[in-house]
mmCIF file of C-alpha atoms and ligand atoms in Angstrom:
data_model
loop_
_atom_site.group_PDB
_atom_site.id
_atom_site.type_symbol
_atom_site.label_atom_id
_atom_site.label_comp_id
_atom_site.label_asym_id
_atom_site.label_seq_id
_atom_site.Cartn_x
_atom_site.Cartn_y
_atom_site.Cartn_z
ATOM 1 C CA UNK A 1 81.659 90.171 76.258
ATOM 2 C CA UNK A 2 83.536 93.339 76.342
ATOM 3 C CA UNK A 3 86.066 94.037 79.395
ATOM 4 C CA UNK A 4 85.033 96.939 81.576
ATOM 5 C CA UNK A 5 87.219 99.326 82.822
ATOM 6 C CA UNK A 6 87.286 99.159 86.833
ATOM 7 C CA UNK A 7 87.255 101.895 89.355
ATOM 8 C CA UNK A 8 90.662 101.464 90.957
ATOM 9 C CA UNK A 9 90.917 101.696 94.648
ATOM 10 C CA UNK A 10 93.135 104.546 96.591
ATOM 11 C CA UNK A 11 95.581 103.965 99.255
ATOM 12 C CA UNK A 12 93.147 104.514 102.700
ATOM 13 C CA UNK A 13 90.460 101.628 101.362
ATOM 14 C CA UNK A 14 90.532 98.372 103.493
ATOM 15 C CA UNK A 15 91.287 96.170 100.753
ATOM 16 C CA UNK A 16 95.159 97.568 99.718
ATOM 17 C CA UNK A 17 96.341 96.849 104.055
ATOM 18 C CA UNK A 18 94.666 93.241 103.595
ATOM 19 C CA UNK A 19 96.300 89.669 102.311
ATOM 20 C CA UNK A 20 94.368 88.596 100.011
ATOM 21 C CA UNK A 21 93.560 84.875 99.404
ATOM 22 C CA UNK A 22 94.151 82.351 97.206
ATOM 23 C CA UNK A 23 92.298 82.044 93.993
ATOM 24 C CA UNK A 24 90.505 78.408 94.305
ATOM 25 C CA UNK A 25 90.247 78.057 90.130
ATOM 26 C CA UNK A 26 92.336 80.140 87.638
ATOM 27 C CA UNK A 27 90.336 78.546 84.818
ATOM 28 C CA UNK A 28 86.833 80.277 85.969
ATOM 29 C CA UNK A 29 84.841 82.132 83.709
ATOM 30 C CA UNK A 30 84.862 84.803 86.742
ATOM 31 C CA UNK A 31 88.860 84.934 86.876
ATOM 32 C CA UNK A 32 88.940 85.239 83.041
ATOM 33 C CA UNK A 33 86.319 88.125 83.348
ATOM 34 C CA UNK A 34 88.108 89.864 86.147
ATOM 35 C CA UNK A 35 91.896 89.328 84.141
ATOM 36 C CA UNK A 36 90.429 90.602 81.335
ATOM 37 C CA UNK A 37 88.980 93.510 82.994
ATOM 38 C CA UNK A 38 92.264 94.445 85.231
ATOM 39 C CA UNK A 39 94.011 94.677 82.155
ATOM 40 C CA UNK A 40 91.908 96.977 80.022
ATOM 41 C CA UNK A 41 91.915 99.177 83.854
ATOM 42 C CA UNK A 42 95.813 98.859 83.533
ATOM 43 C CA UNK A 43 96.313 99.913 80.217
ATOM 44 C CA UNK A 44 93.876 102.922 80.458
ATOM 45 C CA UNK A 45 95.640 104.180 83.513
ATOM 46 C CA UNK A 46 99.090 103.794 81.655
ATOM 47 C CA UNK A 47 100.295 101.475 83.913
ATOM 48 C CA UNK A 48 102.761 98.632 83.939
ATOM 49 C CA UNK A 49 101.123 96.257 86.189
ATOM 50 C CA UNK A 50 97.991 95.471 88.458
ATOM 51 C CA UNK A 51 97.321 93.552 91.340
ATOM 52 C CA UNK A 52 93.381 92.594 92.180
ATOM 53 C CA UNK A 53 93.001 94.325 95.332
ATOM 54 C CA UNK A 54 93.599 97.613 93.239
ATOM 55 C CA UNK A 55 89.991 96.741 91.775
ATOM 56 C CA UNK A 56 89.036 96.115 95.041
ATOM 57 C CA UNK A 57 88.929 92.123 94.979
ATOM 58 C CA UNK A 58 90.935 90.447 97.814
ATOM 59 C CA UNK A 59 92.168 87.139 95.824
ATOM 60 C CA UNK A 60 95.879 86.506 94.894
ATOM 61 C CA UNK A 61 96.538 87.199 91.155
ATOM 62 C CA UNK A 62 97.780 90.316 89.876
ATOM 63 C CA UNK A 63 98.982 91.287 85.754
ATOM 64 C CA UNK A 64 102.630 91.803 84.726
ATOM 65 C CA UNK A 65 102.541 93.953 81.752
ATOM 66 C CA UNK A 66 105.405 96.317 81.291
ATOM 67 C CA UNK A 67 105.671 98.476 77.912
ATOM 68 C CA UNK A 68 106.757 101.883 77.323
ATOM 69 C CA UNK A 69 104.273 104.897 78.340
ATOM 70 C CA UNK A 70 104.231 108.347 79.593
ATOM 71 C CA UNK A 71 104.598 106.649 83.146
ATOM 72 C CA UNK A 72 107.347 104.382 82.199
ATOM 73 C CA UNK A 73 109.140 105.817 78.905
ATOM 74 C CA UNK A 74 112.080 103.057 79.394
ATOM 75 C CA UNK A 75 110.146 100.162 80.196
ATOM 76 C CA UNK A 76 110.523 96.956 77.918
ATOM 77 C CA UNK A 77 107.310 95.020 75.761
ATOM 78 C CA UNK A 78 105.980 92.138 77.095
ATOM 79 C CA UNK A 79 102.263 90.834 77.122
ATOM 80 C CA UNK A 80 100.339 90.793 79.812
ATOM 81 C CA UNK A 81 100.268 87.862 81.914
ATOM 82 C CA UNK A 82 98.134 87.096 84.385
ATOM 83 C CA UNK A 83 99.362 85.339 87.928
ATOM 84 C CA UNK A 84 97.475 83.495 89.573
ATOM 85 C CA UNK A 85 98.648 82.345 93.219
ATOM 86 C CA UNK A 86 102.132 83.363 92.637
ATOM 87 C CA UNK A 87 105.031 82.780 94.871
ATOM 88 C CA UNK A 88 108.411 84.397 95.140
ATOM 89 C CA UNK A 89 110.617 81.124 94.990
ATOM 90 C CA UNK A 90 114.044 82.940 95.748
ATOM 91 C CA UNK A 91 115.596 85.871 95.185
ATOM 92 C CA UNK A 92 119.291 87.450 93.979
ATOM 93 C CA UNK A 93 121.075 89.114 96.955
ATOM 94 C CA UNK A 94 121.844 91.681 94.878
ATOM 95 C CA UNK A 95 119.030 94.766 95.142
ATOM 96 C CA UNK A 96 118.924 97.424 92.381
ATOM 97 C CA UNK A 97 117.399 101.216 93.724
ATOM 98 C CA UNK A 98 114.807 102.246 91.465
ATOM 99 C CA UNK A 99 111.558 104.523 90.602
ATOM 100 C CA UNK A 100 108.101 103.587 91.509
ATOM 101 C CA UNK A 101 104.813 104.807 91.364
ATOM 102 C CA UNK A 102 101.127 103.436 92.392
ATOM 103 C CA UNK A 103 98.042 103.362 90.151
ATOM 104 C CA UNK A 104 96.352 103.622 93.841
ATOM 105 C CA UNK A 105 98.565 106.178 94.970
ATOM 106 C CA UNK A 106 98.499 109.047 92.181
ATOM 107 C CA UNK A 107 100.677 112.177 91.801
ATOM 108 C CA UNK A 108 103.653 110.371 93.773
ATOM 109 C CA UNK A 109 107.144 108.817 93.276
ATOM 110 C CA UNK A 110 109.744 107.195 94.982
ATOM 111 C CA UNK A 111 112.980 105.508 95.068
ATOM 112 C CA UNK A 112 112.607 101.201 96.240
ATOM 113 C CA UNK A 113 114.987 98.685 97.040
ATOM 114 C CA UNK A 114 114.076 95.484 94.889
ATOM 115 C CA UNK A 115 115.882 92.416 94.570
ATOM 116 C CA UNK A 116 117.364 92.343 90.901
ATOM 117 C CA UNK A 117 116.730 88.367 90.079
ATOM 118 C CA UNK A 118 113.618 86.654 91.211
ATOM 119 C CA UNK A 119 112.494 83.188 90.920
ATOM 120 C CA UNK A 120 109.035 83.063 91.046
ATOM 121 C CA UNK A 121 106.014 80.533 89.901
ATOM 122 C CA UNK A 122 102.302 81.095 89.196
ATOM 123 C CA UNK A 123 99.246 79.295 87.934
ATOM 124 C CA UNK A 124 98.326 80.661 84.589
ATOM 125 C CA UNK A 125 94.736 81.067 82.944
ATOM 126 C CA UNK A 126 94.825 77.808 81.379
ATOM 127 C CA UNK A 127 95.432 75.949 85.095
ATOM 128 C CA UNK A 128 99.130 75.453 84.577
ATOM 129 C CA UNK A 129 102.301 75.946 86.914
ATOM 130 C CA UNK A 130 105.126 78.221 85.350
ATOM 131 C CA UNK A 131 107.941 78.727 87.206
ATOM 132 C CA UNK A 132 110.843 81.315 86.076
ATOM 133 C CA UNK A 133 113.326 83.950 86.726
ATOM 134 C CA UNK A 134 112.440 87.732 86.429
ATOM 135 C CA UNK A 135 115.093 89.894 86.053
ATOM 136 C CA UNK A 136 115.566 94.296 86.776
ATOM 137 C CA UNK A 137 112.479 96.394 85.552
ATOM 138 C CA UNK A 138 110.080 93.208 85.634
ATOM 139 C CA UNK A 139 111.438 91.889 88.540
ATOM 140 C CA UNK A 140 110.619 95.018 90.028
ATOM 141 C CA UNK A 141 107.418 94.977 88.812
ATOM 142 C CA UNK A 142 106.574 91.363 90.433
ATOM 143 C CA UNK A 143 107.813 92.280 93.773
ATOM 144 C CA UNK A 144 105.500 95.410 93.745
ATOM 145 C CA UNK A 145 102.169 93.332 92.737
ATOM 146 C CA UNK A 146 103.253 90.852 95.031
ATOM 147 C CA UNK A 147 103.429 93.280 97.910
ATOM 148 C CA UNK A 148 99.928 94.768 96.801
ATOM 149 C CA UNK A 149 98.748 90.800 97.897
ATOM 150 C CA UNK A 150 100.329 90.747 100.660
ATOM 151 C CA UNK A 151 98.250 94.290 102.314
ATOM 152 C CA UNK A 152 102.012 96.401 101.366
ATOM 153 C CA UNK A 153 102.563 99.055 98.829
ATOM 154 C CA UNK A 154 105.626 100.554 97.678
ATOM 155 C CA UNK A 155 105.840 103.653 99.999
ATOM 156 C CA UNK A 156 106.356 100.970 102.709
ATOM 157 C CA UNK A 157 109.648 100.139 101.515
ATOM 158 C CA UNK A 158 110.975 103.577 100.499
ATOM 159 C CA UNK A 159 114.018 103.745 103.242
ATOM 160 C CA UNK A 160 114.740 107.669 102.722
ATOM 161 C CA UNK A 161 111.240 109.414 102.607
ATOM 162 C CA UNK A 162 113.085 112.675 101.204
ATOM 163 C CA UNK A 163 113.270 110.885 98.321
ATOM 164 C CA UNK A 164 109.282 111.383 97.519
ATOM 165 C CA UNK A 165 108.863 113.647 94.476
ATOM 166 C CA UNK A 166 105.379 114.398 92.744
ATOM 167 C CA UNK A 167 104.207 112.579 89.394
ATOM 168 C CA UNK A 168 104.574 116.352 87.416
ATOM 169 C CA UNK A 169 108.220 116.912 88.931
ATOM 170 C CA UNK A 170 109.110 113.463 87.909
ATOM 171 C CA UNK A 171 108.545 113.719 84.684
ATOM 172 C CA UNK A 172 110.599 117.519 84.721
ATOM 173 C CA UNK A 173 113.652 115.686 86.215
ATOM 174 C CA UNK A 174 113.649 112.218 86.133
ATOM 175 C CA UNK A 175 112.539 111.009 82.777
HETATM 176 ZN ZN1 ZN B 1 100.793 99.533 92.951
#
């Protein structure tokens, strides 16, 4: 069974302003499918991460998958990992300012508040509970996923709107 790649959905459709609910079994053939299909939709769009919703399903899982990439030239590896039900456990006071872009809101940028630590926990694909501590870029990239869950995308939290700059002069300044 080969993993499709998804139409991804565009700030303005329903599903991106709704909570989502929880996923009743991470171990589902269905929940494997749609993992394995968000992440071939991820890494095709050059992103870094993917919350369900952005393939227009309204459950509670989204991928964590940071590597470098035109989008993200500093970003660290890691494997993608899929999770399930997450929950943000506690968080550093501490907030770090950084870049952000939307796979559902192309050609834009902008600067977000994040907290730098957080603790989180998720179900995995094989049913279990993880629990651990994110820290900076994939922090970052947790607290944006979980937002897209939650009906909120980054441009919510973006405190000085000036900051906006297009995809094209982001990569002629920023990068
Ligand atoms: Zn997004």
């Amino acid at each position: 069974m080969r993993a499709r790649i998804l139409p991804i959905t565009q700030l303005g459709e329903p599903v991106l302003r709704k909570v989502s609910r929880p996923v009743r079994s991470a171990t589902s053939p269905a929940i494997r499918r749609l993992v394995a299909d968000m992440i071939v939709t991820m890494k095709k769009a050059k992103g870094v991460g993917i919350a369900a919703p952005q393939v227009g399903v309204g459950r509670r899982l989204f991928v964590v998958a940071p590597q470098p990439s035109a989008r993200y030239p500093h970003a660290p590896t890691m494997a993608p990992v899929a999770m399930i039900n997450p929950r943000l456990v506690s968080h550093s006071k501490e907030t770090v300012t950084g870049w952000e872009g939307c796979l559902s809101i192309p050609g834009l940028r902008g600067r977000v508040p994040r907290y730098k630590t957080v603790d989180i926990e998720f179900t995995g694909l094989d049913g279990r509970r993880y629990r651990g501590q994110l820290k900076n870029f994939v922090a970052r990239i947790f607290q944006h996923e979980f937002d897209h869950i939650n009906g909120r995308v980054y441009v919510d939290r973006v405190p000085d709107t000036r900051t906006f700059i297009t995809e094209r002069e982001y990569r002629r300044r920023v990068r």
